[in-house]
CSV table of C-alpha atoms and ligand atoms in Angstrom, one decimal:
chain,number,residue,atom,x,y,z
A,21,MET,CA,22.6,-11.8,14.8
A,22,ASN,CA,20.0,-9.5,13.2
A,23,ASN,CA,16.3,-9.8,13.8
A,24,PRO,CA,15.0,-11.9,10.8
A,25,PHE,CA,11.6,-10.1,10.8
A,26,LYS,CA,11.0,-6.8,9.2
A,27,PHE,CA,7.9,-4.5,9.1
A,28,GLY,CA,7.0,-1.0,8.0
A,29,THR,CA,9.0,-0.7,4.8
A,30,ILE,CA,9.2,-2.6,1.6
A,31,VAL,CA,10.5,-6.1,2.1
A,32,GLU,CA,12.9,-7.8,-0.2
A,33,GLY,CA,15.2,-10.8,-0.3
A,34,ASN,CA,15.0,-13.0,2.8
A,35,TYR,CA,12.3,-11.0,4.3
A,36,PHE,CA,9.9,-11.6,1.4
A,37,THR,CA,7.9,-14.8,1.3
A,38,ASP,CA,5.2,-16.4,-0.9
A,39,ARG,CA,3.4,-14.5,-3.6
A,40,THR,CA,4.7,-16.8,-6.4
A,41,GLU,CA,1.5,-16.9,-8.3
A,42,GLU,CA,1.1,-13.2,-8.0
A,43,LEU,CA,4.6,-12.6,-9.2
A,44,GLU,CA,4.0,-14.8,-12.2
A,45,ARG,CA,0.8,-13.0,-13.1
A,46,ILE,CA,2.3,-9.5,-12.8
A,47,LYS,CA,5.2,-10.7,-15.0
A,48,GLU,CA,2.7,-11.7,-17.7
A,49,VAL,CA,1.0,-8.3,-17.5
A,50,LEU,CA,4.4,-6.4,-17.7
A,51,ASN,CA,5.3,-8.5,-20.7
A,52,SER,CA,2.2,-7.3,-22.5
A,53,GLU,CA,1.0,-3.8,-23.4
A,54,ASN,CA,-1.6,-4.0,-20.6
A,55,HIS,CA,-1.8,-2.1,-17.3
A,56,LEU,CA,-2.2,-3.6,-13.8
A,57,ILE,CA,-4.5,-2.6,-11.0
A,58,LEU,CA,-3.6,-4.1,-7.6
A,59,ILE,CA,-6.0,-3.6,-4.7
A,60,SER,CA,-5.6,-4.6,-1.0
A,61,PRO,CA,-6.0,-3.1,2.4
A,62,ARG,CA,-3.0,-1.1,3.6
A,63,ARG,CA,0.2,-2.9,4.5
A,64,PHE,CA,-0.7,-6.2,2.8
A,65,GLY,CA,2.4,-6.0,0.6
A,66,LYS,CA,1.4,-4.2,-2.6
A,67,SER,CA,4.6,-2.1,-2.8
A,68,SER,CA,6.9,-5.0,-1.9
A,69,LEU,CA,5.3,-7.3,-4.4
A,70,VAL,CA,5.3,-4.8,-7.2
A,71,LYS,CA,8.9,-3.8,-6.5
A,72,LYS,CA,10.0,-7.4,-6.7
A,73,ALA,CA,8.1,-8.1,-9.9
A,74,ILE,CA,9.6,-5.0,-11.5
A,75,THR,CA,13.1,-5.7,-10.3
A,76,ASN,CA,12.8,-9.2,-11.9
A,77,THR,CA,12.1,-7.6,-15.3
A,78,GLY,CA,15.2,-5.4,-15.0
A,79,ARG,CA,13.3,-2.5,-16.6
A,80,THR,CA,13.4,1.1,-15.4
A,81,TYR,CA,10.4,2.3,-13.4
A,82,ILE,CA,9.3,5.3,-11.5
A,83,SER,CA,7.0,5.2,-8.5
A,84,LEU,CA,4.7,8.1,-7.6
A,85,ASN,CA,2.8,8.2,-4.3
A,86,LEU,CA,-0.3,10.2,-4.8
A,87,GLN,CA,-0.8,10.5,-1.1
A,88,MET,CA,2.0,12.9,-1.1
A,89,VAL,CA,0.8,15.0,-4.0
A,90,VAL,CA,-1.3,18.1,-3.5
A,91,SER,CA,-2.0,19.4,-7.0
A,92,VAL,CA,-1.7,18.4,-10.7
A,93,GLU,CA,1.3,20.7,-11.0
A,94,ASN,CA,2.9,19.0,-8.0
A,95,LEU,CA,2.3,15.7,-9.7
A,96,ALA,CA,3.9,16.9,-12.9
A,97,SER,CA,7.0,18.1,-11.1
A,98,LEU,CA,7.3,14.9,-9.1
A,99,ILE,CA,7.3,12.9,-12.4
A,100,LEU,CA,10.1,15.1,-13.7
A,101,LYS,CA,12.1,14.8,-10.5
A,102,GLU,CA,11.9,11.0,-10.7
A,103,ILE,CA,13.0,11.1,-14.3
A,104,PHE,CA,16.0,13.2,-13.5
A,105,LYS,CA,17.1,10.7,-10.9
A,106,GLN,CA,17.4,8.1,-13.6
A,107,HIS,CA,18.6,9.9,-16.7
A,108,LYS,CA,21.6,12.1,-17.1
A,109,TRP,CA,20.5,15.7,-17.2
A,110,GLU,CA,22.7,16.5,-20.2
A,111,LYS,CA,21.0,13.7,-22.2
A,112,ILE,CA,17.5,14.8,-21.6
A,113,LYS,CA,17.5,18.6,-21.2
A,114,HIS,CA,16.9,19.2,-24.9
A,115,LEU,CA,13.6,17.3,-24.5
A,116,LEU,CA,12.4,19.8,-22.0
A,117,SER,CA,12.5,22.6,-24.6
A,118,HIS,CA,9.4,20.9,-26.2
A,119,PHE,CA,7.4,21.6,-23.0
A,120,ARG,CA,4.6,24.0,-23.6
A,121,ILE,CA,5.3,25.4,-20.2
A,122,VAL,CA,9.0,25.1,-19.7
A,123,PRO,CA,9.9,24.0,-16.1
A,124,THR,CA,12.4,25.8,-14.0
A,125,VAL,CA,14.9,23.2,-12.8
A,126,SER,CA,17.4,23.8,-10.0
A,127,THR,CA,19.9,21.4,-8.6
A,128,THR,CA,22.3,21.1,-5.7
A,129,PRO,CA,26.0,21.7,-6.4
A,130,MET,CA,26.6,17.9,-6.4
A,131,GLY,CA,23.7,17.4,-8.9
A,132,ASP,CA,22.2,14.7,-6.7
A,133,SER,CA,18.8,16.2,-6.2
A,134,PHE,CA,16.6,18.4,-8.4
A,135,ASP,CA,13.8,20.8,-7.7
A,136,VAL,CA,11.3,21.5,-10.4
A,137,SER,CA,8.8,24.3,-10.7
A,138,PHE,CA,6.5,25.7,-13.3
A,139,GLN,CA,5.3,29.2,-14.2
A,140,PRO,CA,1.7,29.6,-13.0
A,141,ALA,CA,-0.5,27.8,-15.5
A,142,THR,CA,-4.2,28.1,-16.2
A,143,ASP,CA,-4.4,24.7,-17.7
A,144,THR,CA,-2.5,22.3,-15.5
A,145,THR,CA,-3.3,19.3,-17.8
A,146,VAL,CA,-0.6,20.4,-20.3
A,147,LEU,CA,2.0,20.1,-17.5
A,148,LEU,CA,0.9,16.5,-16.7
A,149,GLU,CA,0.7,15.6,-20.4
A,150,ASP,CA,4.2,16.9,-21.2
A,151,ALA,CA,5.7,15.1,-18.2
A,152,LEU,CA,4.1,11.8,-19.1
A,153,GLN,CA,5.0,12.2,-22.8
A,154,LEU,CA,8.6,12.7,-21.7
A,155,ILE,CA,8.5,9.2,-20.2
A,156,GLU,CA,7.0,7.8,-23.4
A,157,LYS,CA,9.8,9.4,-25.3
A,158,LEU,CA,12.4,7.9,-23.0
A,159,SER,CA,10.9,4.5,-23.4
A,160,ASN,CA,10.9,2.3,-26.4
A,161,SER,CA,9.6,-1.1,-27.2
A,162,GLU,CA,12.8,-2.8,-26.0
A,163,ASN,CA,12.9,-1.0,-22.6
A,164,ARG,CA,9.3,-0.1,-21.8
A,165,MET,CA,9.3,2.0,-18.7
A,166,ILE,CA,7.0,1.1,-15.8
A,167,VAL,CA,5.1,3.8,-14.0
A,168,VAL,CA,3.6,3.0,-10.6
A,169,PHE,CA,0.9,5.2,-9.1
A,170,ASP,CA,0.7,4.3,-5.4
A,171,GLU,CA,-2.5,5.1,-3.5
A,172,PHE,CA,-4.1,5.9,-6.9
A,173,GLN,CA,-7.5,6.6,-5.5
A,174,GLU,CA,-6.1,9.9,-4.2
A,175,LEU,CA,-5.9,11.2,-7.7
A,176,LEU,CA,-9.6,12.1,-7.6
A,177,THR,CA,-9.0,14.6,-4.8
A,178,LEU,CA,-6.5,16.7,-6.9
A,179,GLU,CA,-8.9,18.3,-9.4
A,180,LYS,CA,-12.3,17.8,-10.8
A,181,GLY,CA,-12.2,15.8,-14.0
A,182,ILE,CA,-8.5,14.8,-13.6
A,183,ASP,CA,-9.3,11.1,-14.1
A,184,LYS,CA,-10.7,11.8,-17.5
A,185,LYS,CA,-7.7,13.9,-18.5
A,186,LEU,CA,-5.2,11.4,-17.2
A,187,ARG,CA,-6.9,8.6,-19.0
A,188,SER,CA,-6.9,10.5,-22.3
A,189,ILE,CA,-3.2,11.0,-22.0
A,190,ILE,CA,-2.4,7.4,-21.1
A,191,GLN,CA,-4.6,5.7,-23.6
A,192,ASN,CA,-2.5,6.8,-26.6
A,193,GLN,CA,0.8,5.8,-25.1
A,194,THR,CA,2.3,2.4,-26.1
A,195,ASN,CA,5.7,2.2,-24.5
A,196,ILE,CA,4.7,2.3,-20.9
A,197,ASN,CA,3.1,-0.2,-18.5
A,198,TYR,CA,1.1,1.6,-15.7
A,199,ILE,CA,0.6,0.0,-12.4
A,200,PHE,CA,-2.2,1.4,-10.2
A,201,LEU,CA,-2.0,0.5,-6.5
A,202,GLY,CA,-4.8,1.3,-4.1
A,203,SER,CA,-5.7,0.5,-0.5
A,204,GLN,CA,-9.2,2.0,-0.6
A,205,GLU,CA,-11.2,-0.9,-2.0
A,206,SER,CA,-14.4,1.0,-2.6
A,207,MET,CA,-12.9,4.0,-4.3
A,208,MET,CA,-10.6,1.8,-6.4
A,209,THR,CA,-13.6,-0.3,-7.5
A,210,GLU,CA,-15.5,2.9,-8.3
A,211,ILE,CA,-12.6,4.0,-10.6
A,212,PHE,CA,-12.0,0.7,-12.4
A,213,GLU,CA,-15.3,-1.1,-12.3
A,214,ARG,CA,-17.9,1.5,-12.7
A,215,LYS,CA,-19.1,1.6,-16.3
A,216,LYS,CA,-19.1,5.4,-16.5
A,217,SER,CA,-15.7,5.9,-15.0
A,218,PRO,CA,-12.9,6.9,-17.5
A,219,PHE,CA,-10.8,4.1,-16.1
A,220,TYR,CA,-13.4,1.4,-16.5
A,221,HIS,CA,-11.7,-1.9,-17.1
A,222,PHE,CA,-8.5,-0.1,-17.9
A,223,GLY,CA,-6.2,-3.0,-17.0
A,224,VAL,CA,-5.8,-6.4,-15.4
A,225,LEU,CA,-7.4,-6.3,-11.9
A,226,MET,CA,-5.8,-8.2,-9.0
A,227,HIS,CA,-6.7,-8.4,-5.4
A,228,LEU,CA,-4.0,-9.1,-2.9
A,229,ASP,CA,-4.9,-11.4,0.0
A,230,ARG,CA,-3.1,-12.2,3.2
A,231,ILE,CA,-0.1,-14.5,3.1
A,232,PRO,CA,-1.4,-18.1,3.2
A,233,TYR,CA,-1.1,-19.7,6.7
A,234,ASN,CA,1.1,-22.6,5.8
A,235,ASP,CA,3.7,-20.4,4.1
A,236,PHE,CA,3.8,-17.8,6.9
A,237,TYR,CA,4.0,-20.6,9.5
A,238,LYS,CA,7.0,-22.1,7.8
A,239,TYR,CA,8.6,-18.7,7.4
A,240,ILE,CA,8.3,-17.9,11.2
A,241,VAL,CA,9.3,-21.4,12.4
A,242,GLU,CA,12.5,-21.3,10.3
A,243,ARG,CA,13.5,-18.0,11.7
A,244,LEU,CA,12.7,-18.4,15.4
A,245,GLU,CA,15.2,-21.2,16.0
A,246,ASN,CA,13.4,-22.2,19.2
A,247,GLU,CA,12.3,-25.6,20.5
A,248,ASN,CA,8.8,-24.2,20.9
A,249,ALA,CA,8.9,-22.5,17.5
A,250,GLU,CA,5.8,-24.4,16.2
A,251,THR,CA,3.5,-23.5,19.0
A,252,ILE,CA,4.8,-19.9,19.0
A,253,ALA,CA,4.3,-19.5,15.2
A,254,HIS,CA,0.8,-20.9,15.5
A,255,SER,CA,-0.3,-18.4,18.2
A,256,ILE,CA,1.3,-15.5,16.4
A,257,LEU,CA,-0.7,-16.3,13.3
A,258,GLU,CA,-3.9,-16.9,15.3
A,259,THR,CA,-3.5,-13.3,16.7
A,260,THR,CA,-2.6,-11.6,13.4
A,261,ARG,CA,-4.7,-13.8,11.1
A,262,CYS,CA,-1.8,-13.8,8.6
A,263,HIS,CA,-1.9,-10.1,8.1
A,264,PRO,CA,1.6,-9.5,6.5
A,265,TYR,CA,2.5,-6.4,8.5
A,266,TYR,CA,1.2,-7.3,11.9
A,267,THR,CA,2.6,-10.8,11.6
A,268,GLN,CA,6.1,-9.5,10.9
A,269,GLN,CA,5.7,-6.9,13.7
A,270,LEU,CA,4.6,-9.4,16.3
A,271,SER,CA,7.2,-12.0,15.2
A,272,ALA,CA,10.0,-9.4,15.4
A,273,LEU,CA,9.1,-8.6,19.0
A,274,VAL,CA,8.8,-12.3,19.9
A,275,TRP,CA,12.2,-12.9,18.4
A,276,ASP,CA,13.7,-10.0,20.5
A,277,MET,CA,12.1,-11.3,23.7
A,278,LEU,CA,13.4,-14.9,23.0
A,279,THR,CA,16.8,-13.8,22.0
A,280,TYR,CA,17.6,-11.0,24.6
A,281,LYS,CA,15.2,-11.6,27.4
A,282,HIS,CA,14.9,-15.4,27.5
A,283,TYR,CA,11.2,-15.6,27.6
A,284,ASP,CA,9.7,-19.0,27.3
A,285,LYS,CA,6.3,-20.4,26.7
A,286,ASP,CA,4.1,-17.4,27.3
A,287,VAL,CA,6.2,-15.2,25.0
A,288,VAL,CA,3.5,-14.4,22.5
A,289,GLU,CA,1.1,-13.4,25.1
A,290,GLN,CA,3.7,-11.1,26.7
A,291,ALA,CA,4.6,-9.6,23.3
A,292,ILE,CA,1.0,-8.8,22.5
A,293,LYS,CA,0.6,-7.2,25.9
A,294,SER,CA,3.7,-5.1,25.3
A,295,LEU,CA,2.5,-4.0,21.8
A,296,VAL,CA,-0.9,-3.0,23.2
A,297,ARG,CA,0.8,-1.0,26.0
A,298,ILE,CA,3.2,0.7,23.6
A,299,HIS,CA,0.3,2.0,21.5
A,300,ASP,CA,-2.1,2.8,24.4
A,301,LEU,CA,-1.8,6.5,23.9
A,302,ASP,CA,-2.5,6.3,20.1
A,303,PHE,CA,-5.4,3.9,20.6
A,304,GLU,CA,-7.0,6.1,23.2
A,305,ARG,CA,-6.7,9.2,21.0
A,306,ILE,CA,-8.2,7.3,18.0
A,307,TRP,CA,-11.0,6.0,20.2
A,308,LEU,CA,-11.9,9.4,21.5
A,309,ASN,CA,-12.3,10.7,18.0
A,310,PHE,CA,-14.9,8.0,17.1
A,311,ASN,CA,-18.6,8.8,17.5
A,312,LYS,CA,-20.9,6.5,19.5
A,313,THR,CA,-22.0,4.6,16.4
A,314,ASP,CA,-18.4,3.8,15.4
A,315,ARG,CA,-17.5,2.7,18.9
A,316,ALA,CA,-20.6,0.5,19.1
A,317,ILE,CA,-19.7,-1.1,15.7
A,318,LEU,CA,-16.1,-1.7,16.7
A,319,ILE,CA,-17.1,-3.3,20.1
A,320,ASP,CA,-19.5,-5.6,18.2
A,321,LEU,CA,-16.8,-6.6,15.7
A,322,VAL,CA,-14.3,-7.4,18.5
A,323,LYS,CA,-16.8,-9.2,20.7
A,324,ASN,CA,-19.0,-11.0,18.1
A,325,GLY,CA,-17.1,-10.9,14.9
A,326,GLN,CA,-19.9,-9.1,13.2
A,327,PRO,CA,-21.1,-5.5,13.1
A,328,SER,CA,-24.9,-6.0,13.2
A,329,SER,CA,-25.8,-7.7,16.4
A,330,ASN,CA,-26.4,-4.3,18.0
A,331,ARG,CA,-30.2,-4.0,18.1
A,332,LEU,CA,-30.2,-0.4,19.2
A,333,LEU,CA,-28.9,0.9,15.9
A,334,PRO,CA,-30.8,0.8,12.6
A,335,THR,CA,-29.1,-1.3,9.9
A,336,SER,CA,-28.5,1.6,7.6
A,337,THR,CA,-26.7,3.5,10.4
A,338,ILE,CA,-24.5,0.5,11.0
A,339,TYR,CA,-23.6,0.1,7.3
A,340,SER,CA,-22.8,3.8,6.8
A,341,GLY,CA,-20.6,3.5,9.9
A,342,ILE,CA,-18.9,0.5,8.6
A,343,LYS,CA,-18.3,2.2,5.3
A,344,ARG,CA,-16.7,5.2,7.1
A,345,LEU,CA,-14.5,2.9,9.2
A,346,MET,CA,-13.4,1.1,6.1
A,347,GLN,CA,-12.5,4.3,4.3
A,348,ASN,CA,-10.4,5.3,7.2
A,349,GLY,CA,-8.7,1.9,7.3
A,350,TYR,CA,-9.9,0.9,10.8
A,351,VAL,CA,-12.0,-2.0,9.5
A,352,ILE,CA,-11.2,-4.3,6.6
A,353,LYS,CA,-13.4,-6.8,4.7
A,354,LEU,CA,-12.0,-10.1,3.6
A,355,GLU,CA,-14.2,-13.1,4.4
A,356,GLY,CA,-16.1,-10.8,6.8
A,357,TYR,CA,-15.6,-7.5,8.4
A,358,GLU,CA,-12.9,-7.2,11.0
A,359,VAL,CA,-10.9,-4.7,12.9
A,360,GLU,CA,-7.8,-4.1,10.9
A,361,ASP,CA,-5.3,-3.9,13.7
A,362,PRO,CA,-5.2,-7.0,16.0
A,363,PHE,CA,-3.6,-5.0,18.8
A,364,PHE,CA,-6.2,-2.3,18.6
A,365,SER,CA,-8.8,-5.0,18.7
A,366,LYS,CA,-7.1,-6.4,21.8
A,367,TRP,CA,-7.0,-2.9,23.4
A,368,ILE,CA,-10.8,-2.6,22.8
A,369,SER,CA,-11.6,-6.1,24.2
A,370,ASP,CA,-9.4,-5.5,27.3
A,371,ARG,CA,-11.6,-2.5,28.1
A,372,GLN,CA,-15.0,-4.3,27.7
B,426,LIG,N1,5.8,-11.0,0.7
B,426,LIG,C1,5.9,-10.6,1.9
B,426,LIG,N2,6.6,-11.5,2.8
B,426,LIG,C2,6.8,-11.1,4.1
B,426,LIG,N3,6.3,-10.0,4.6
B,426,LIG,C3,5.6,-9.1,3.9
B,426,LIG,C4,5.4,-9.4,2.5
B,426,LIG,N4,4.7,-8.4,1.9
B,426,LIG,C5,4.5,-7.5,2.9
B,426,LIG,N5,5.1,-7.9,4.1
B,426,LIG,C6,5.0,-7.2,5.4
B,426,LIG,O1,4.0,-6.2,5.3
B,426,LIG,C7,4.6,-4.9,5.4
B,426,LIG,C8,3.9,-3.9,4.5
B,426,LIG,O2,4.3,-4.2,3.1
B,426,LIG,P1,4.1,-3.1,2.0
B,426,LIG,O3,4.6,-3.7,0.7
B,426,LIG,O4,4.6,-1.8,2.4
B,426,LIG,O5,2.5,-3.1,1.9
B,426,LIG,P2,1.5,-2.0,1.1
B,426,LIG,O6,2.2,-1.4,0.0
B,426,LIG,O7,0.3,-2.9,0.7
B,426,LIG,O8,1.1,-1.0,2.2
B,426,LIG,C9,6.1,-5.1,5.1
B,426,LIG,O9,6.9,-4.1,5.8
B,426,LIG,C10,6.3,-6.5,5.7
B,426,LIG,O10,6.5,-6.5,7.1
B,427,LIG,MG1,2.7,0.7,-0.2
C-alpha cells in the first residue's frame, strides 16, 4: 500500500482536498477576459490549485517560474521553450521569422528538448514582446492560452522598469488569461494594489488561506485507517495549524510509523520529534545566520505568540525585523504573526 499523503510537489487527484470555492472562482475568471492574481505564503497550495483549475478547463497553458529566471532575455527564451514543448516545430517555425531578433533554436536529435538563444540585444523588451505575441498568435477566442507567472514578485529584480514594459505588452492582448502567483505578500501587494504601480488592479485578486480544519481532519482520518485516527488527526492539525504542506508532511510520517513500525498512541509526538531531529542541522545553520533582533523576535513568537513583548527592543526595530523575517519566509501573517515552520518553532522552543 502506498503512503496516502504527499508533500513537496504539486498535488492532484486523491491527494488534493477542499478548495471548491476557490476552484469555482478561478473558473469564472478563466471564462472571462480577466487576469488572476493569487497570493499566499509559500507551500499553501497555489500551484496545485491553479494546475487543477486549468486542467478542468482543458485549455493549453504555460507556466513560468520567475524564481528561476535571471534576465529578461532568459525569460523570453523560457517562454519559447515552453511553446516548443506544446506545438510542433514545423507548424510554428514560420512565425519565428517575424521576430525582430531572430532566436537561434537548437534541439536534441530526438527533438524532445529545445535550447533557445538570442543575439546580444540592446533592447531586451523586443525579445519579451515578440515571445509573448507569439502566444497571442497561437491563441484564439476558442482556445485562449493561459500563462502562469509563478513567484511573480521576482520580476522586479530582472531589470528596472520591466513591470511597466510587461504591462504595456500584456494590456493589448485579448486571447490570453494571465495568472500571477506570488508568495511574498508585501511585494505582491505593492505590485497590484499600489496606485502608481503599472499593475495596479490588473486582475481579480485572491488570497489563499490554509485548508479548513474540518476538511483536513476528514481527509486525514479517512487515510489513516487506525482506531485512534480521530485523536491522531486532531493532534496533527494542532501542531501544523492546517498548513497544507506541513500537515501532509507530518501525516505522511505518522502513516509510515503506524504502518511499518507499529507505533501507538504517542505516534504524533514521536513523529514531530523525528522531524525536528532530521532538520536539526538546517535549523541550526539558519539560526546562526539570524541577528540578535531576529532571534529575539522568533523566541517571542514561539513563547508568547506575539513579537512585541520584548521590552528591550524599540517597536520600530521589532517591526523592521518582522518585515525582514516575513520577506525571507520564516514568519507568516494570517490572523497574527507566526513562525512559518511548526518544526522549526518546536526546535526553538526545545532550546529555551
Ligand atoms: N488542495 C490541497 N490538498 C491537500 N494538500 C495540499 C493541497 N494544496 C497543497 N497541498 C500540500 O501543500 C504542498 C505545497 O503545495 P504547492 O501547490 O506546491 O504550494 P505553493 O505553490 O503555494 O508553494 C503540496 O505538496 C501538498 O503537500
Ligand atoms: Mg508553487
